[in-house]
CSV table of C-alpha atoms and ligand atoms in Angstrom, one decimal:
chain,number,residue,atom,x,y,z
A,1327,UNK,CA,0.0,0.0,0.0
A,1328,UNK,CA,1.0,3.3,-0.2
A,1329,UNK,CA,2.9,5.5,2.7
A,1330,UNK,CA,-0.6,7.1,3.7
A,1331,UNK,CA,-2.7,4.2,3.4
A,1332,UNK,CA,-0.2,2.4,5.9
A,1333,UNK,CA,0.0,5.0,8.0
A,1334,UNK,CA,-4.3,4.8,8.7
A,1335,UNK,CA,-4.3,0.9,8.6
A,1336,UNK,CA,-1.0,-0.6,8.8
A,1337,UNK,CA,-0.4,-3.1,11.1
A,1338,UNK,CA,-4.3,-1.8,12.6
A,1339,UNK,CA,-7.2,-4.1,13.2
A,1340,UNK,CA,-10.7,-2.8,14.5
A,1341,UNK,CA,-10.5,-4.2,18.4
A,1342,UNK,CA,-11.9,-7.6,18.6
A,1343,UNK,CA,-14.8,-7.1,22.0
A,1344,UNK,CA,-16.2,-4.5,20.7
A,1345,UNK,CA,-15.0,-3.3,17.6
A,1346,UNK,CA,-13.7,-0.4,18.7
A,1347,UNK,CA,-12.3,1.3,15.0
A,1348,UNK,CA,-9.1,2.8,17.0
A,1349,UNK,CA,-7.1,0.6,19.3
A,1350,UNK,CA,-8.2,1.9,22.7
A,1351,UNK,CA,-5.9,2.9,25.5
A,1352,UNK,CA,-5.6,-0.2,27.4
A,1353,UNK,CA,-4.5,1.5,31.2
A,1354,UNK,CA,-4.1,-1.4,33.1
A,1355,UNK,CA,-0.9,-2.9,34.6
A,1356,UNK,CA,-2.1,-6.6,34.7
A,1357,UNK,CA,-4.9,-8.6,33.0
A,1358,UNK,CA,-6.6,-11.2,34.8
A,1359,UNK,CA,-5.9,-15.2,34.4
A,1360,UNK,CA,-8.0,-18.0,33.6
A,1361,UNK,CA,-5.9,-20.3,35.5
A,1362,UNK,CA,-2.5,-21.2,36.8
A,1363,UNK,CA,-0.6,-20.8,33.6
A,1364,UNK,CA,-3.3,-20.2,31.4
A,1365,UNK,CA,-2.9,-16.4,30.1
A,1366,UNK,CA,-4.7,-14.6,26.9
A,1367,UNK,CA,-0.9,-13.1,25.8
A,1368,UNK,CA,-1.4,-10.6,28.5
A,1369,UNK,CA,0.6,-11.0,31.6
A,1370,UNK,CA,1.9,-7.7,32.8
A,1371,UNK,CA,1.8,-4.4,30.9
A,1372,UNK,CA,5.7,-4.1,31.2
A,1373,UNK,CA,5.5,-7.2,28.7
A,1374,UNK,CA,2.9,-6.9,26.7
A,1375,UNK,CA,0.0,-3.9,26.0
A,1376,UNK,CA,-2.7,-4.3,23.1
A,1377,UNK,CA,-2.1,0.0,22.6
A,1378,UNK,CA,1.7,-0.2,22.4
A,1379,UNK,CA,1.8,-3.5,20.0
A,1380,UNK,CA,-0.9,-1.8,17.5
A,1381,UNK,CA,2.2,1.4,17.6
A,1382,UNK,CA,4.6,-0.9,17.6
A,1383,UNK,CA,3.3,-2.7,14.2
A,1384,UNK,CA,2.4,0.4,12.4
A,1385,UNK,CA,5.5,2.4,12.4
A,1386,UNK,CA,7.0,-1.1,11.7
A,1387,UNK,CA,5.2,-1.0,8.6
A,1388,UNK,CA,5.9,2.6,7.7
A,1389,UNK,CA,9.8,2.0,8.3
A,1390,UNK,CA,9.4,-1.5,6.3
A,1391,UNK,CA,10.4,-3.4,9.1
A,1392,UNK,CA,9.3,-6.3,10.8
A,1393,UNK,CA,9.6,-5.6,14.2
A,1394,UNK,CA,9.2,-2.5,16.7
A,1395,UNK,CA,9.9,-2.1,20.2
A,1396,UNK,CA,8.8,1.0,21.7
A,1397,UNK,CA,11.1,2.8,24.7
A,1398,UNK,CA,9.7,5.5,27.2
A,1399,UNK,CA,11.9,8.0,25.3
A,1400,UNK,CA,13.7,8.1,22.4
A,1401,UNK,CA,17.0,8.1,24.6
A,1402,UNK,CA,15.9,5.2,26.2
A,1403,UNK,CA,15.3,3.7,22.8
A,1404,UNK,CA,19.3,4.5,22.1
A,1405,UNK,CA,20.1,3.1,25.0
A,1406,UNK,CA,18.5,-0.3,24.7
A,1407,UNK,CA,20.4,-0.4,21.4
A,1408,UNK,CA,23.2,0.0,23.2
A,1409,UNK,CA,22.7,-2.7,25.8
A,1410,UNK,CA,22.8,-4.8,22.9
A,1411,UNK,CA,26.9,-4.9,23.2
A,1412,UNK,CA,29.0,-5.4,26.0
A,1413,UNK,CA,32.2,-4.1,27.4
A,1414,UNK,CA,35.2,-3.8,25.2
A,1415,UNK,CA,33.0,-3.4,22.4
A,1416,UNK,CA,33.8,-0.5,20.3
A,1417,UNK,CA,31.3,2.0,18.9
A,1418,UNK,CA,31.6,4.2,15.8
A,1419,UNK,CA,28.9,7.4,16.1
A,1420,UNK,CA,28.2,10.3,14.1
A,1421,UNK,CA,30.2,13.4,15.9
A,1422,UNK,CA,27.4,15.4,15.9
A,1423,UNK,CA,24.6,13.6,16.9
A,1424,UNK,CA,22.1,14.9,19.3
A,1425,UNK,CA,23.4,16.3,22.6
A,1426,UNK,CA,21.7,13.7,25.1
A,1427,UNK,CA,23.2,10.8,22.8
A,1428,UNK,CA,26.7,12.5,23.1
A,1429,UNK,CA,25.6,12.5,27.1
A,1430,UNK,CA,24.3,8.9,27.2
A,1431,UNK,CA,27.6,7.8,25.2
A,1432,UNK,CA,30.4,9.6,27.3
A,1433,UNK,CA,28.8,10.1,30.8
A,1434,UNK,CA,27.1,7.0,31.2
A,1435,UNK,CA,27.9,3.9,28.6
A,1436,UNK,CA,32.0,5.0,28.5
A,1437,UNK,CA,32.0,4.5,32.6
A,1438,UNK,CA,30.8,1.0,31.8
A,1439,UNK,CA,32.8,0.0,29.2
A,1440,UNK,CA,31.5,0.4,25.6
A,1441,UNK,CA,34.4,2.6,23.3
A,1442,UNK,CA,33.1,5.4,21.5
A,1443,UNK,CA,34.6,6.9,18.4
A,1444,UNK,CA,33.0,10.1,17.5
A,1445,UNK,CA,33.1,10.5,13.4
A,1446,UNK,CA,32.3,12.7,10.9
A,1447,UNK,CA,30.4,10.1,9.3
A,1448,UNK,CA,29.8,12.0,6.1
A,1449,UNK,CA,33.5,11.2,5.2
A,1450,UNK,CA,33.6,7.5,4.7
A,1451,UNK,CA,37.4,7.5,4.9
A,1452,UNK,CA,37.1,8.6,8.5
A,1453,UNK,CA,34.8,5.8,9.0
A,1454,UNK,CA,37.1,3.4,7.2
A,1455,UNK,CA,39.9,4.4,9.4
A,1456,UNK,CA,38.2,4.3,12.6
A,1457,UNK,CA,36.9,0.9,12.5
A,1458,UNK,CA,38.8,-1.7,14.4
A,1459,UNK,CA,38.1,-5.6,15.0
A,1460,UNK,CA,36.1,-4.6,18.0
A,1461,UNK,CA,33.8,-2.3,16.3
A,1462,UNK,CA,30.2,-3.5,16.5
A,1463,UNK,CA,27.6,-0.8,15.3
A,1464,UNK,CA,28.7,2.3,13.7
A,1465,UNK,CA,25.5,4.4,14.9
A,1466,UNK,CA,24.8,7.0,12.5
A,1467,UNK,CA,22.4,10.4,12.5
A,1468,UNK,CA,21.2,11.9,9.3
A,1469,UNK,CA,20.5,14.5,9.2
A,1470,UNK,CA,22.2,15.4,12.1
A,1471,UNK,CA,21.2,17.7,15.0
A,1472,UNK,CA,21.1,20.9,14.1
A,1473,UNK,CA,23.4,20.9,11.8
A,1474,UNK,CA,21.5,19.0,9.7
A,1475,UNK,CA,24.9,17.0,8.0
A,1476,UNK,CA,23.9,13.8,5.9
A,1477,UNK,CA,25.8,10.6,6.1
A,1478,UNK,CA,25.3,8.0,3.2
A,1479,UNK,CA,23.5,5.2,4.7
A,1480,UNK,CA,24.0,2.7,2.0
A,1481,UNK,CA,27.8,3.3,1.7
A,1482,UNK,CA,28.4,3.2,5.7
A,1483,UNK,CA,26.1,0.4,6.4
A,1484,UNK,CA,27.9,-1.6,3.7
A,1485,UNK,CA,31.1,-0.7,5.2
A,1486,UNK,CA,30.1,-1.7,8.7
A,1487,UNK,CA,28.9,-5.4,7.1
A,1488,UNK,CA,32.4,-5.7,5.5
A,1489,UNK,CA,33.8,-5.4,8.6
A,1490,UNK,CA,31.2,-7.5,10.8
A,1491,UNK,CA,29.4,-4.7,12.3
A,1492,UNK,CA,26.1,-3.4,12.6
A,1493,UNK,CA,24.4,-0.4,11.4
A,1494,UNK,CA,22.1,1.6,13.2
A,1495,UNK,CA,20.7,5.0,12.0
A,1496,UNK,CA,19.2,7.8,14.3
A,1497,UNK,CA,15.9,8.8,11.8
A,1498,UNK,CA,14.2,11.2,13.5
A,1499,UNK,CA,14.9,14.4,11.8
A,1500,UNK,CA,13.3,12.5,8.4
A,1501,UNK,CA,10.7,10.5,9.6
A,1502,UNK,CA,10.0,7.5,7.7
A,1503,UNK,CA,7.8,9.6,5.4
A,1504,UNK,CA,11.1,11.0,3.9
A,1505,UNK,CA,13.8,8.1,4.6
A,1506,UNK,CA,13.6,4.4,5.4
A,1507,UNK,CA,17.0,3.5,6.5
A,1508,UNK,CA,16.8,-0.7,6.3
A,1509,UNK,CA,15.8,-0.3,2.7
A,1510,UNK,CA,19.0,1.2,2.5
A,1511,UNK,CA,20.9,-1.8,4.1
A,1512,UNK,CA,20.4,-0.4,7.6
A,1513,UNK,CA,20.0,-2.9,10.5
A,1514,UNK,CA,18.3,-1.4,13.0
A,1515,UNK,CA,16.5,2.3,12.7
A,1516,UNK,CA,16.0,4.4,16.3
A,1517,UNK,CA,13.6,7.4,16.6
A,1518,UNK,CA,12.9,10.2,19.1
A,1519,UNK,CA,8.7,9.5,18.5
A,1520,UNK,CA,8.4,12.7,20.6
A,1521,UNK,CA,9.2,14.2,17.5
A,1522,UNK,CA,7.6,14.0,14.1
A,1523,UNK,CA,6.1,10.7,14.6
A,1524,UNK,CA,3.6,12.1,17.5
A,1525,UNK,CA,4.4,15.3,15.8
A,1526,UNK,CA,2.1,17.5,18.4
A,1527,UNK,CA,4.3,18.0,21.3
A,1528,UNK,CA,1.8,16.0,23.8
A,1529,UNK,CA,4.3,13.1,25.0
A,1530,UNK,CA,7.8,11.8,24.9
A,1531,UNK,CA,8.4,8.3,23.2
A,1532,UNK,CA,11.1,6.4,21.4
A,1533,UNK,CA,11.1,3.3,19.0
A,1534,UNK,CA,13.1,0.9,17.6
A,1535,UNK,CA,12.5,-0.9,14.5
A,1536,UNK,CA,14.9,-4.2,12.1
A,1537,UNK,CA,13.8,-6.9,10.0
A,1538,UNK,CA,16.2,-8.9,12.3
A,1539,UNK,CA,14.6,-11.6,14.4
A,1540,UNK,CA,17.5,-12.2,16.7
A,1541,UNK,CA,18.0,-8.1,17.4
A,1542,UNK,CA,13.7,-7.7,17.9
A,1543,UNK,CA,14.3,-10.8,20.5
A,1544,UNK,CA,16.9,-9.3,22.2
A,1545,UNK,CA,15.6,-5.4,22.1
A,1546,UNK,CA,11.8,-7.2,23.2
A,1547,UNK,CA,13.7,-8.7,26.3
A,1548,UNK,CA,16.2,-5.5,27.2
A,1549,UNK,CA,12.4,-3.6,27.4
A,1550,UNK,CA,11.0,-5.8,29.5
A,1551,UNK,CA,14.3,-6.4,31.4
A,1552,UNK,CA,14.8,-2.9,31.9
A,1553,UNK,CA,11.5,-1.7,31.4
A,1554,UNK,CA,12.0,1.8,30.3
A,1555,UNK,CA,8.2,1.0,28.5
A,1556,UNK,CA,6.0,4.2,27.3
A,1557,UNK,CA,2.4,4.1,29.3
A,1558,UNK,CA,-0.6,3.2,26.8
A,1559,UNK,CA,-2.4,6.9,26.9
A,1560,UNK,CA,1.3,7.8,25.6
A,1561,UNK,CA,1.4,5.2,23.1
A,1562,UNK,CA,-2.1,5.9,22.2
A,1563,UNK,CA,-0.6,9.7,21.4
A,1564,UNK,CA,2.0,8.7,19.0
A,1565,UNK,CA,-0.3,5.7,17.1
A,1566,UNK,CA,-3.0,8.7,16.5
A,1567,UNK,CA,-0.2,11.1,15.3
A,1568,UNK,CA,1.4,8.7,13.1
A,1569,UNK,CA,-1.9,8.6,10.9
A,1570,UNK,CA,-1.4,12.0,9.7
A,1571,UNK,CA,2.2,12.1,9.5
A,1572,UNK,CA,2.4,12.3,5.5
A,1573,UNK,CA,-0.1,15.4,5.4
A,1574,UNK,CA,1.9,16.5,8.8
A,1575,UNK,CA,5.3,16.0,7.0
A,1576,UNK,CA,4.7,17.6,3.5
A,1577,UNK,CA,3.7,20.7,5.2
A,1578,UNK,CA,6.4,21.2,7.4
A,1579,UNK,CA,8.6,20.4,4.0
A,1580,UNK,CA,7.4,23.2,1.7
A,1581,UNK,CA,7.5,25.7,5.0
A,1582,UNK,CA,11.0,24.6,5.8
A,1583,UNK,CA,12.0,25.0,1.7
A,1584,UNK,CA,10.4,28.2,1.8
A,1585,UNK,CA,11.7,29.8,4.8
A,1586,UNK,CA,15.3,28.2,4.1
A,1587,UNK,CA,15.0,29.7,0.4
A,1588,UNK,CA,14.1,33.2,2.3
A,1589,UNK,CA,16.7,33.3,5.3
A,1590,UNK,CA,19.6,32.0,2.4
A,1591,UNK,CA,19.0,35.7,1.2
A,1592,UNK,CA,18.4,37.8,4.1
A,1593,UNK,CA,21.6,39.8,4.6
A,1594,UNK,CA,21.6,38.8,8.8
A,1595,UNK,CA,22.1,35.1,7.9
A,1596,UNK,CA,25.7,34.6,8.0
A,1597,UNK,CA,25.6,30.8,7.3
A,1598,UNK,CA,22.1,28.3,6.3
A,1599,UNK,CA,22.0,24.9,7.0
A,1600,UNK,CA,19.5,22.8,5.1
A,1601,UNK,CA,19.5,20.1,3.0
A,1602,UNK,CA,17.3,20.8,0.3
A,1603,UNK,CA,19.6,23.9,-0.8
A,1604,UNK,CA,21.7,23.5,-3.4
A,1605,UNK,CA,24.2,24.9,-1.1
A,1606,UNK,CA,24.3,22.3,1.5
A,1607,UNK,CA,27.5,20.1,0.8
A,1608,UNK,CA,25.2,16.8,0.7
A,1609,UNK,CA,22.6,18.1,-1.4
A,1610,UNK,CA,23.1,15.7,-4.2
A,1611,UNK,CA,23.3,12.5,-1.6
A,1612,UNK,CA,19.9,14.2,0.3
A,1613,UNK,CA,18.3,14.3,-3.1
A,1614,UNK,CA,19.3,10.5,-3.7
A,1615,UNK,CA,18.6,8.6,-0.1
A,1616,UNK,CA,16.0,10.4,1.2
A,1617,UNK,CA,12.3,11.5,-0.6
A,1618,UNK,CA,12.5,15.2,0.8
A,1619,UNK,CA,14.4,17.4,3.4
A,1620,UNK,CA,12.4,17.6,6.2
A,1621,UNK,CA,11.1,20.2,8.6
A,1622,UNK,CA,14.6,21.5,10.5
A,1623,UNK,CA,16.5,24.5,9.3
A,1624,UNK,CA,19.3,25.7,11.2
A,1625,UNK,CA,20.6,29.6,10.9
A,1626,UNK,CA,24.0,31.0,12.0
A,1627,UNK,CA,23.6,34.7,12.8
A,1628,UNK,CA,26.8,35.6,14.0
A,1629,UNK,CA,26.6,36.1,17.9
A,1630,UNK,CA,24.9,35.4,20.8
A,1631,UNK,CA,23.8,39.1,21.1
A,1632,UNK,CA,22.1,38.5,17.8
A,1633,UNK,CA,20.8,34.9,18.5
A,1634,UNK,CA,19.5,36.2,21.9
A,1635,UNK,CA,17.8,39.5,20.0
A,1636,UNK,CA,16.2,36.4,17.4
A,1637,UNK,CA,15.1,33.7,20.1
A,1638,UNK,CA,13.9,36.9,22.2
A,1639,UNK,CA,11.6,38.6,19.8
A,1640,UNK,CA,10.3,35.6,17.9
A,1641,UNK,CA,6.3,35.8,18.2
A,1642,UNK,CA,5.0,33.0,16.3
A,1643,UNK,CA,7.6,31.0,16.9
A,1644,UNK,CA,8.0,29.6,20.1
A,1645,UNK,CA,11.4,29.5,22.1
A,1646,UNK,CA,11.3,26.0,23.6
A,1647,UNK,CA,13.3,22.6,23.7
A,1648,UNK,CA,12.2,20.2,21.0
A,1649,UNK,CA,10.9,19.6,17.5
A,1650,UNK,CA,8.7,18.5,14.8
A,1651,UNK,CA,5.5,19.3,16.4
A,1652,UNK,CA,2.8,21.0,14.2
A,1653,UNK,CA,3.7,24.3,16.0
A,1654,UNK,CA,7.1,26.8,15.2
A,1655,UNK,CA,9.9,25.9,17.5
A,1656,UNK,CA,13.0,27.9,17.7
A,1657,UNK,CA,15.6,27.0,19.9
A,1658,UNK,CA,19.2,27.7,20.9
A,1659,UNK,CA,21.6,24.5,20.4
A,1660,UNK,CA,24.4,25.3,22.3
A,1661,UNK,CA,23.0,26.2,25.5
A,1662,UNK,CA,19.6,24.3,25.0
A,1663,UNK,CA,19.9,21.0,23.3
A,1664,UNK,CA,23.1,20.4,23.1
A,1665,UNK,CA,24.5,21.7,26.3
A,1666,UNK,CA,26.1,18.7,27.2
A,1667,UNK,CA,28.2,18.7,24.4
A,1668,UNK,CA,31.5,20.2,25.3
A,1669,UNK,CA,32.5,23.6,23.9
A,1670,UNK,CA,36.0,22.9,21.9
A,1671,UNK,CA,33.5,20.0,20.2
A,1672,UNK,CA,30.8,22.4,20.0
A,1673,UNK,CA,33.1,24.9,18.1
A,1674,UNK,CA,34.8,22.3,15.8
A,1675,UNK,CA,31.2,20.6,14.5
A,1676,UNK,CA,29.7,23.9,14.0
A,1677,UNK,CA,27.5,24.5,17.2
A,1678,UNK,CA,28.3,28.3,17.6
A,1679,UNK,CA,27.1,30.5,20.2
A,1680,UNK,CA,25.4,32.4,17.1
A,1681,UNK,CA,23.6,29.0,15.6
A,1682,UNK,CA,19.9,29.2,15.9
A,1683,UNK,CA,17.9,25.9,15.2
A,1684,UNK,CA,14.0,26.3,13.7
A,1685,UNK,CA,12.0,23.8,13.8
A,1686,UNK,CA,9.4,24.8,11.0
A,1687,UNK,CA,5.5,24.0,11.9
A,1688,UNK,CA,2.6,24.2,9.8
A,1689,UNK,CA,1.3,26.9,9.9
A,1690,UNK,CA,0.5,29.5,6.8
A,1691,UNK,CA,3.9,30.1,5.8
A,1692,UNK,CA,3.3,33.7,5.0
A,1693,UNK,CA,2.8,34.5,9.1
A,1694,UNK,CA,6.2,32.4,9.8
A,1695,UNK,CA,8.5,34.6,7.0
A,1696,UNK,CA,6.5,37.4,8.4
A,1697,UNK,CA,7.4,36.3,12.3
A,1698,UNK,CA,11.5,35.6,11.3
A,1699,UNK,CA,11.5,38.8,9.1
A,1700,UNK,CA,10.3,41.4,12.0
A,1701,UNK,CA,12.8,39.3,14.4
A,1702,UNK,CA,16.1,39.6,12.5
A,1703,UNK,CA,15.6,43.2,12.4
A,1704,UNK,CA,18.4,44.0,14.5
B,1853,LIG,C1,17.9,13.2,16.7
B,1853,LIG,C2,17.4,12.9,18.1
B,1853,LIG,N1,17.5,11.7,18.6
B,1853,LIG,C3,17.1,11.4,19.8
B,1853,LIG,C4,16.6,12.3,20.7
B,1853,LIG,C5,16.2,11.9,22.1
B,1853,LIG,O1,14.8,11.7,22.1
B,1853,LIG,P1,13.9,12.0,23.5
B,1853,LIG,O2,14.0,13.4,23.8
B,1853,LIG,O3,12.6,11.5,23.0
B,1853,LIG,O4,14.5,11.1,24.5
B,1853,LIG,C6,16.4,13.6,20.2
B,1853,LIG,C7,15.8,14.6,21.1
B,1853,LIG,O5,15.8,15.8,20.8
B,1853,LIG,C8,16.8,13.9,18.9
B,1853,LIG,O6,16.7,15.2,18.4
């Protein structure tokens, strides 16, 4: 079927008591049982939840996968895919990747012995040379966060299998409405669901999705095991957004390629980062991997003086932590999101104090040029 068509039905079916048309929110933490041993598949909702399977199998469906495992966050999510390797393994990950990853890498998995070498994965030579016999995942984000750099999945994910390892790919910024990563040769494809997936800023979630039996096993135990689950209503939020995440997602496109097309030329804009310019130094590989550009346009304006004057006197746009939620988001990477990043890295991969991340809604597109314009009026 087609992406929208999956998106209403796939991996849906109308409940079976009552034939309820939407999966309803199941908000129980056990389910009674017939008799010692004898169950209905429903134990205890860390295990099992009729709401979170029927999200579970539909964004399986729109990523083309077989299996999803949904996380209480879409750091959690990273996480379980990191308890997939033990100590002494070695881990090859995009250098800019999102802040809390960079957090969850250093501050927590280094201390317990996973190796992490931060890339630029966009240069496959880099890659090539940092891969070892230990290597076991190279974990890739494309586009990155916020600088919105784009690493060729096919190329690294072939590299990784030459070499033994896995593939994982952070998809959040594209959704699978613009990018499906396993098609590429990807093993294993993580979103923050909080993001464009729920894509209304009403609950935090992450997934996990692979056509790989053994990794959906071992990713079904670590969330039980662990049990960093998302609650039903929660789940409930991100099934119900997913169902309009084409129409969501073609919006926030032609907003973003307008607004990029307008900031490119405003004389305040000292550098634009977006991948559907024909600027942006992975254009041509954007154009090729991925069916659009997304929603996420990053602006360098110099200084924080001038970032502070934007984020400051933004009226549409709302200064806030986040992104791809139907409303305007701006935010302010380097002491926001990506705070835990520290600064000699911030400065190399790009996050300046002047960098100001938009996360463009969809709204009438006319009021956000309009809100931007009267902003960078310094
Ligand atoms: C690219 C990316 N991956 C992962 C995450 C983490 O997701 P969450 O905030 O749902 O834990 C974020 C959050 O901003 C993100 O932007």
């Amino acid at each position: 079927m087609g992406f929208s068509t999956d998106a209403v039905h796939g991996g849906q079916q109308a409940e079976p008591v009552t034939g309820a048309v939407m999966t309803p929110i199941f908000q129980t933490s056990t389910y009674k049982q017939d008799g010692l041993g004898k169950h209905r598949g429903y134990e205890y909702a860390r295990t099992q939840n009729p709401t979170r399977e029927a999200y579970e199998r539909n964004v399986a469906v729109l990523e083309k996968a077989k299996h999803g495992i949904a996380f209480a966050s879409g750091l959690s999510a990273i996480a379980a895919v990191m308890h997939l390797f033990k100590e002494g393994d070695e881990i090859v990950i995009t250098e800019n990747v999102y802040g809390g990853t960079y957090r969850l890498a250093e501050n927590i998995l280094r201390e317990r012995g996973l190796r992490f070498a931060f890339v630029d994965t966009t240069d496959l030579n880099a890659v090539k040379g940092s891969l070892t016999p230990k290597t076991k995942l190279v974990f890739v984000e494309t586009p990155t966060n916020p600088i919105l750099r784009v690493t060729d999945i096919a190329a690294i994910s072939a590299l990784a299998h030459s070499r033994g390892a896995l593939c994982a790919v952070d998809n959040t910024f594209m959704s699978p409405y613009f990018q499906n990563p396993l098609e590429l040769g990807a093993d294993i494809v993580v979103h923050s669901a909080t993001k464009f997936l729920n894509g209304h800023s009403d609950m935090v979630g992450g997934i996990v999705v692979t056509n790989d039996v053994d990794i959906a096993d071992k990713l079904r135990f670590i969330q039980n095991a662990v049990g960093a689950v998302p609650g039903p209503f929660d789940c409930w939020l991100a099934l119900r957004g997913t169902k309009t995440l084409a129409l969501r997602m073609r919006q926030h496109e032609a907003n973003a390629r307008y607004l990029a097309a307008y900031l490119s030329r405003h004389p305040a804009v000292v550098k634009i980062y977006y991948p559907g310019l024909e600027s942006h130094p992975e254009h041509e590989l954007a154009k090729r991997q991925a069916r659009g550009f997304g929603g996420i346009v990053s602006i360098d304006i110099g200084s924080l003086a001038r970032a502070r004057h934007v984020l400051e006197h933004v009226r549409l746009f709302t200064l806030a932590e986040s992104l791809g939620g139907v409303e305007s988001l701006i935010c302010h990477p380097a002491t926001m999101t990506h705070a835990s990043v520290p600064e000699e890295f911030r400065d190399r991969i790009g996050i300046t104090e002047g960098l100001v991340r938009l996360s463009v809604g969809i709204e009438d597109v006319e009021d956000l040029e309009a809100d931007v314009k009267q902003a960078l009026a310094f």
